XYZ file of C-alpha atoms in Angstrom:
374
model
C 0.000 0.000 0.000
C 1.403 3.384 -1.028
C 2.347 5.701 1.818
C 1.773 8.648 -0.525
C -1.890 7.703 -0.738
C -2.204 7.581 3.044
C -1.142 11.122 3.856
C -4.647 12.340 4.678
C -7.599 9.970 4.263
C -8.346 6.836 2.256
C -10.529 3.771 1.801
C -9.147 0.269 2.219
C -10.837 -2.295 -0.035
C -10.926 -5.908 1.131
C -11.226 -7.997 -2.017
C -11.043 -11.231 -0.043
C -14.255 -10.154 1.675
C -15.915 -9.367 -1.669
C -15.018 -12.849 -2.901
C -16.217 -14.444 0.338
C -19.545 -12.635 0.070
C -19.899 -13.822 -3.524
C -19.301 -17.408 -2.426
C -21.997 -17.052 0.253
C -24.439 -16.018 -2.460
C -23.232 -18.837 -4.700
C -23.897 -21.401 -1.964
C -27.328 -19.875 -1.416
C -28.515 -20.101 -5.019
C -26.722 -23.277 -6.082
C -24.839 -24.051 -9.256
C -27.863 -23.972 -11.563
C -28.554 -20.246 -11.094
C -26.716 -17.496 -12.942
C -25.177 -14.708 -10.882
C -24.953 -11.163 -12.209
C -22.873 -9.040 -9.797
C -23.946 -5.415 -9.880
C -20.835 -3.286 -10.426
C -22.588 -0.024 -11.229
C -21.468 3.255 -9.632
C -17.859 2.045 -9.769
C -18.786 -1.149 -7.887
C -20.589 0.856 -5.206
C -17.586 3.099 -4.827
C -14.976 0.381 -4.262
C -13.607 0.345 -7.807
C -15.201 -1.642 -10.628
C -11.831 -2.493 -12.149
C -10.507 -4.252 -9.046
C -13.853 -5.854 -8.119
C -14.351 -7.310 -11.603
C -10.814 -8.685 -11.642
C -11.345 -10.182 -8.185
C -14.641 -11.864 -9.077
C -13.891 -12.919 -12.654
C -12.120 -16.167 -11.597
C -15.352 -17.173 -9.818
C -17.102 -17.174 -13.223
C -20.167 -14.937 -12.855
C -22.570 -15.284 -15.777
C -22.413 -11.557 -16.499
C -22.185 -8.082 -14.979
C -24.710 -5.382 -14.186
C -24.163 -1.660 -14.802
C -26.373 1.421 -14.943
C -24.975 3.326 -17.926
C -23.521 2.647 -21.336
C -20.272 4.336 -20.329
C -19.945 1.984 -17.350
C -20.406 -0.951 -19.701
C -17.824 0.437 -22.113
C -15.370 0.746 -19.220
C -15.813 -2.964 -18.450
C -15.080 -3.832 -22.062
C -11.913 -1.739 -21.806
C -10.897 -3.964 -18.888
C -11.170 -6.988 -21.151
C -14.592 -8.241 -20.030
C -16.020 -10.315 -22.867
C -19.138 -11.812 -21.269
C -22.606 -10.291 -20.976
C -22.781 -6.744 -19.592
C -26.366 -5.653 -18.929
C -27.293 -1.972 -18.658
C -30.109 -1.969 -16.107
C -31.271 1.638 -16.509
C -32.933 3.270 -19.518
C -30.357 5.124 -21.593
C -30.567 8.457 -23.390
C -30.920 8.530 -27.212
C -27.294 9.563 -27.700
C -26.007 6.505 -25.791
C -27.318 3.764 -28.093
C -24.365 4.016 -30.426
C -21.874 3.605 -27.576
C -23.826 0.641 -26.186
C -23.930 -1.055 -29.579
C -20.253 -0.442 -30.292
C -19.337 -2.298 -27.115
C -21.896 -5.113 -27.570
C -23.729 -4.329 -24.369
C -27.082 -5.859 -23.475
C -29.794 -3.275 -22.889
C -32.746 -3.445 -20.569
C -35.749 -2.132 -22.471
C -38.726 -0.345 -20.928
C -40.570 1.034 -23.965
C -41.045 0.349 -27.644
C -39.317 3.560 -28.732
C -36.085 2.454 -27.071
C -36.430 -0.971 -28.608
C -36.742 0.650 -32.040
C -33.535 2.611 -31.399
C -31.783 -0.582 -30.378
C -33.075 -2.359 -33.484
C -31.667 0.442 -35.647
C -28.310 0.077 -33.879
C -28.392 -3.670 -34.559
C -28.851 -3.011 -38.267
C -25.668 -0.922 -38.204
C -23.544 -3.011 -35.855
C -24.790 -6.559 -36.170
C -26.610 -8.797 -33.668
C -27.467 -7.257 -30.275
C -29.357 -8.557 -27.228
C -31.887 -7.051 -24.864
C -33.789 -7.872 -21.673
C -37.299 -6.573 -21.079
C -38.013 -4.940 -17.731
C -41.524 -5.411 -16.373
C -42.694 -2.857 -13.836
C -44.564 -4.659 -11.056
C -44.595 -1.771 -8.609
C -41.225 -0.044 -8.609
C -42.544 2.658 -10.884
C -39.306 4.039 -12.270
C -38.893 2.002 -15.481
C -40.293 -1.021 -17.276
C -43.366 -2.065 -19.243
C -46.548 -2.120 -17.172
C -47.332 -5.660 -16.028
C -51.065 -4.997 -16.500
C -50.595 -4.263 -20.221
C -48.506 -7.266 -21.214
C -51.102 -8.378 -23.745
C -50.496 -5.145 -25.631
C -46.732 -4.586 -25.503
C -45.704 -8.251 -25.486
C -46.614 -8.968 -29.137
C -45.064 -5.635 -30.190
C -41.770 -6.588 -28.578
C -41.903 -10.018 -30.206
C -42.457 -8.465 -33.636
C -39.353 -6.308 -33.286
C -37.113 -9.165 -32.102
C -35.346 -11.257 -34.703
C -32.010 -12.534 -35.931
C -30.262 -9.211 -35.373
C -32.115 -8.333 -32.181
C -32.223 -11.183 -29.687
C -34.755 -11.106 -26.850
C -32.580 -12.759 -24.232
C -34.240 -12.095 -20.890
C -37.024 -10.590 -18.819
C -36.917 -9.224 -15.288
C -38.520 -7.127 -12.599
C -37.196 -5.294 -9.557
C -38.467 -5.729 -5.989
C -39.081 -2.559 -4.009
C -39.338 -4.054 -0.508
C -37.230 -7.213 -0.425
C -35.223 -5.835 2.504
C -38.317 -5.213 4.647
C -39.523 -7.519 7.389
C -42.830 -8.350 5.682
C -42.668 -10.688 2.690
C -46.111 -9.603 1.476
C -45.136 -6.821 -0.951
C -42.430 -8.921 -2.574
C -44.701 -11.923 -2.932
C -47.270 -9.644 -4.512
C -44.776 -8.365 -7.049
C -43.722 -11.929 -7.803
C -47.344 -12.858 -8.578
C -47.681 -9.861 -10.881
C -44.448 -10.774 -12.607
C -45.588 -14.332 -13.213
C -48.963 -13.126 -14.485
C -47.090 -11.040 -17.039
C -44.750 -13.891 -17.961
C -47.741 -16.139 -18.656
C -49.032 -13.613 -21.217
C -45.784 -13.213 -23.157
C -45.925 -14.457 -26.767
C -42.675 -16.390 -26.279
C -41.892 -19.436 -24.214
C -40.592 -18.734 -20.727
C -37.941 -21.400 -21.349
C -36.524 -19.259 -24.161
C -35.874 -16.310 -21.848
C -33.611 -15.753 -18.881
C -35.919 -14.776 -16.016
C -34.516 -12.833 -13.056
C -35.819 -10.701 -10.204
C -33.819 -11.148 -6.987
C -31.506 -8.501 -5.572
C -29.246 -9.241 -2.584
C -32.088 -9.323 -0.066
C -34.393 -11.540 -2.110
C -31.503 -13.822 -3.013
C -30.654 -14.443 0.618
C -34.213 -14.656 1.952
C -36.442 -16.383 -0.603
C -35.230 -19.270 -2.798
C -38.616 -19.296 -4.561
C -37.718 -15.978 -6.204
C -34.313 -17.032 -7.541
C -35.724 -17.841 -10.999
C -32.932 -18.360 -13.574
C -30.525 -15.847 -12.097
C -29.945 -13.282 -9.357
C -28.525 -9.754 -9.293
C -26.646 -9.199 -6.002
C -25.265 -5.797 -5.132
C -24.926 -4.407 -1.613
C -24.175 -7.757 0.042
C -21.042 -8.139 -2.071
C -19.723 -4.862 -0.698
C -20.357 -5.541 2.976
C -23.795 -4.028 3.475
C -26.496 -5.893 5.371
C -29.002 -6.812 2.672
C -32.025 -6.908 4.986
C -31.331 -5.329 8.403
C -34.907 -5.766 9.609
C -35.158 -9.462 8.716
C -34.075 -12.363 10.894
C -31.712 -15.096 9.800
C -30.165 -13.244 6.864
C -26.413 -13.929 6.511
C -24.155 -11.088 7.599
C -21.584 -10.133 4.963
C -17.901 -9.770 5.589
C -16.786 -6.153 5.762
C -15.387 -5.147 2.373
C -14.029 -1.701 3.201
C -12.583 0.531 5.895
C -12.459 4.316 6.037
C -9.354 5.840 7.615
C -8.083 9.377 8.178
C -5.032 10.820 9.893
C -4.911 13.181 12.823
C -3.488 16.365 11.349
C -3.719 18.673 14.385
C -4.040 18.383 18.181
C -5.025 20.989 20.717
C -6.018 21.052 24.379
C -8.986 23.359 24.915
C -10.416 24.944 28.097
C -14.074 24.820 29.154
C -16.391 26.856 26.945
C -14.465 26.369 23.671
C -16.682 26.002 20.614
C -16.135 23.658 17.674
C -17.176 23.969 14.060
C -19.566 26.072 12.010
C -22.491 27.256 14.081
C -20.594 26.517 17.312
C -22.860 23.524 17.895
C -20.480 21.936 20.403
C -19.054 23.560 23.535
C -16.395 21.850 25.664
C -17.612 21.004 29.157
C -14.160 20.988 30.710
C -10.568 20.707 29.587
C -10.634 18.480 26.519
C -8.139 17.194 23.967
C -9.345 17.695 20.416
C -7.926 16.138 17.275
C -8.551 17.338 13.735
C -8.970 14.622 11.106
C -8.077 15.250 7.482
C -11.477 14.275 6.134
C -14.814 16.013 5.634
C -17.984 16.054 3.625
C -15.938 16.948 0.545
C -14.678 13.363 0.817
C -18.173 11.987 1.294
C -18.218 11.777 5.091
C -21.863 12.646 5.832
C -22.165 16.080 7.405
C -25.047 14.836 9.532
C -22.560 12.789 11.601
C -21.448 15.962 13.342
C -22.023 15.613 17.125
C -23.307 12.130 16.387
C -20.672 9.914 14.789
C -17.531 8.292 16.151
C -13.992 7.438 15.192
C -11.557 4.902 16.619
C -8.159 6.257 17.629
C -5.551 3.857 19.008
C -8.355 1.385 19.624
C -10.478 3.813 21.661
C -13.877 5.214 20.737
C -13.854 8.990 20.246
C -16.793 11.280 19.480
C -17.088 13.663 16.556
C -17.655 17.148 17.982
C -19.123 20.074 16.128
C -20.253 20.095 12.541
C -18.219 18.277 9.934
C -16.515 20.700 7.545
C -15.748 20.132 3.874
C -12.159 19.067 4.558
C -11.837 18.572 8.330
C -13.567 16.822 11.210
C -12.883 17.325 14.920
C -12.980 14.479 17.440
C -12.716 14.606 21.208
C -9.732 12.372 21.989
C -9.503 13.169 25.692
C -9.592 9.421 26.353
C -6.451 9.000 24.215
C -3.965 11.356 25.881
C -0.971 9.781 24.113
C -2.393 10.415 20.629
C -0.047 12.094 18.176
C -0.348 13.963 14.916
C -0.153 11.358 12.149
C -2.082 8.703 14.054
C -4.704 6.884 11.980
C -8.364 7.215 12.926
C -10.937 4.672 11.740
C -14.382 5.964 10.791
C -15.581 2.656 9.332
C -13.789 -0.566 10.158
C -11.924 -2.271 12.981
C -9.280 -0.926 15.334
C -8.299 -3.083 18.275
C -11.327 -4.516 20.063
C -13.782 -2.028 18.591
C -15.476 -1.798 15.211
C -17.606 0.805 13.481
C -19.826 -0.967 10.942
C -20.953 0.410 7.602
C -24.607 -0.111 8.476
C -24.072 1.538 11.858
C -22.758 4.677 10.157
C -25.669 4.606 7.705
C -28.114 4.379 10.587
C -26.541 7.332 12.382
C -26.675 9.307 9.145
C -30.341 8.442 8.634
C -29.706 6.735 5.315
C -28.709 3.367 3.820
C -25.357 1.691 3.302
C -25.692 2.100 -0.482
C -25.619 5.887 -0.168
C -22.682 5.864 2.236
C -20.569 3.701 -0.092
C -21.397 5.513 -3.309
C -21.062 8.922 -1.662
C -17.305 8.750 -1.087
C -15.616 11.050 -3.567
C -12.591 10.442 -5.819
C -10.489 12.498 -3.395
C -10.271 9.373 -1.230
C -7.775 6.885 -2.712
C -9.079 3.312 -2.831
C -6.306 1.046 -1.623
C -5.972 -2.730 -1.417
C -3.887 -3.719 1.639
């Protein structure tokens, strides 16, 4: 690991944990199901290049991205297998997607026509149809399958291969299985109306949570995301496997000062020292993606001890009360997510304190933080 990259703040990526989490999913679904790791948003902020290289020897069926440019980047890495773009793309992105032989998810006939035109220019291309069963953001309406299904079939042919069909669950991480089961019924109602045999299509629906909780929804393949990267796929559900932690967030102490009672910290002076306290400034802030809401709420581990963030988090700096670590020195490493000694700060714990989800924490870290593999 480069010392130059550890001068201020950084993220440590544990690829062994990513592989271990993949194997947990593999054991859950069995050898007959296809696995499509989601590596969109730069593999949830951990680096798509290193994650793809780490998982490739485990032979995933394909890869999931959100944009044509993300798919093109995977091709530049040497990925030759299926790369599915799971979000609708803008009209000016079809050419890029076709050039790199990506597989599009299609939500409307107009997009399918654009993809068919690209296939006439570039040769055979594939697509998967998304069926909206309640998510509401993309996909053909499940209630209108009798109308759009034949239209899709008419447009498919030798140059435009209808490879798969899928839906997306909106509540698979919730405690109640009812909404997900309801979506599954809608999905199967739509599948029964399609003018092609179900056996001729790859059917998939399960994200990380559904993969780990409900074998009956595994279909032909699954699309895990957050579990691979160390996030609890269903925090409110019992019996769901806990992933191995795939990242740690570290920052160095860049300044120390002992302050008297009544000293204020940060914008708005939201914290006032109650007595003599030892404060340490960390070289990290919301400009690095550390949520500002963690001010006066979050923690950091310094020399194995728990220290509290005091005052509001600034763009580039964060202050912690390290009175319990009197021997701390400038240059010491603080852990904001990860393990130090006998204590750990978990990704989901930080997300909870920030009032959000682990997905947003991971993808919110900016390029200013080097991603390092120990």
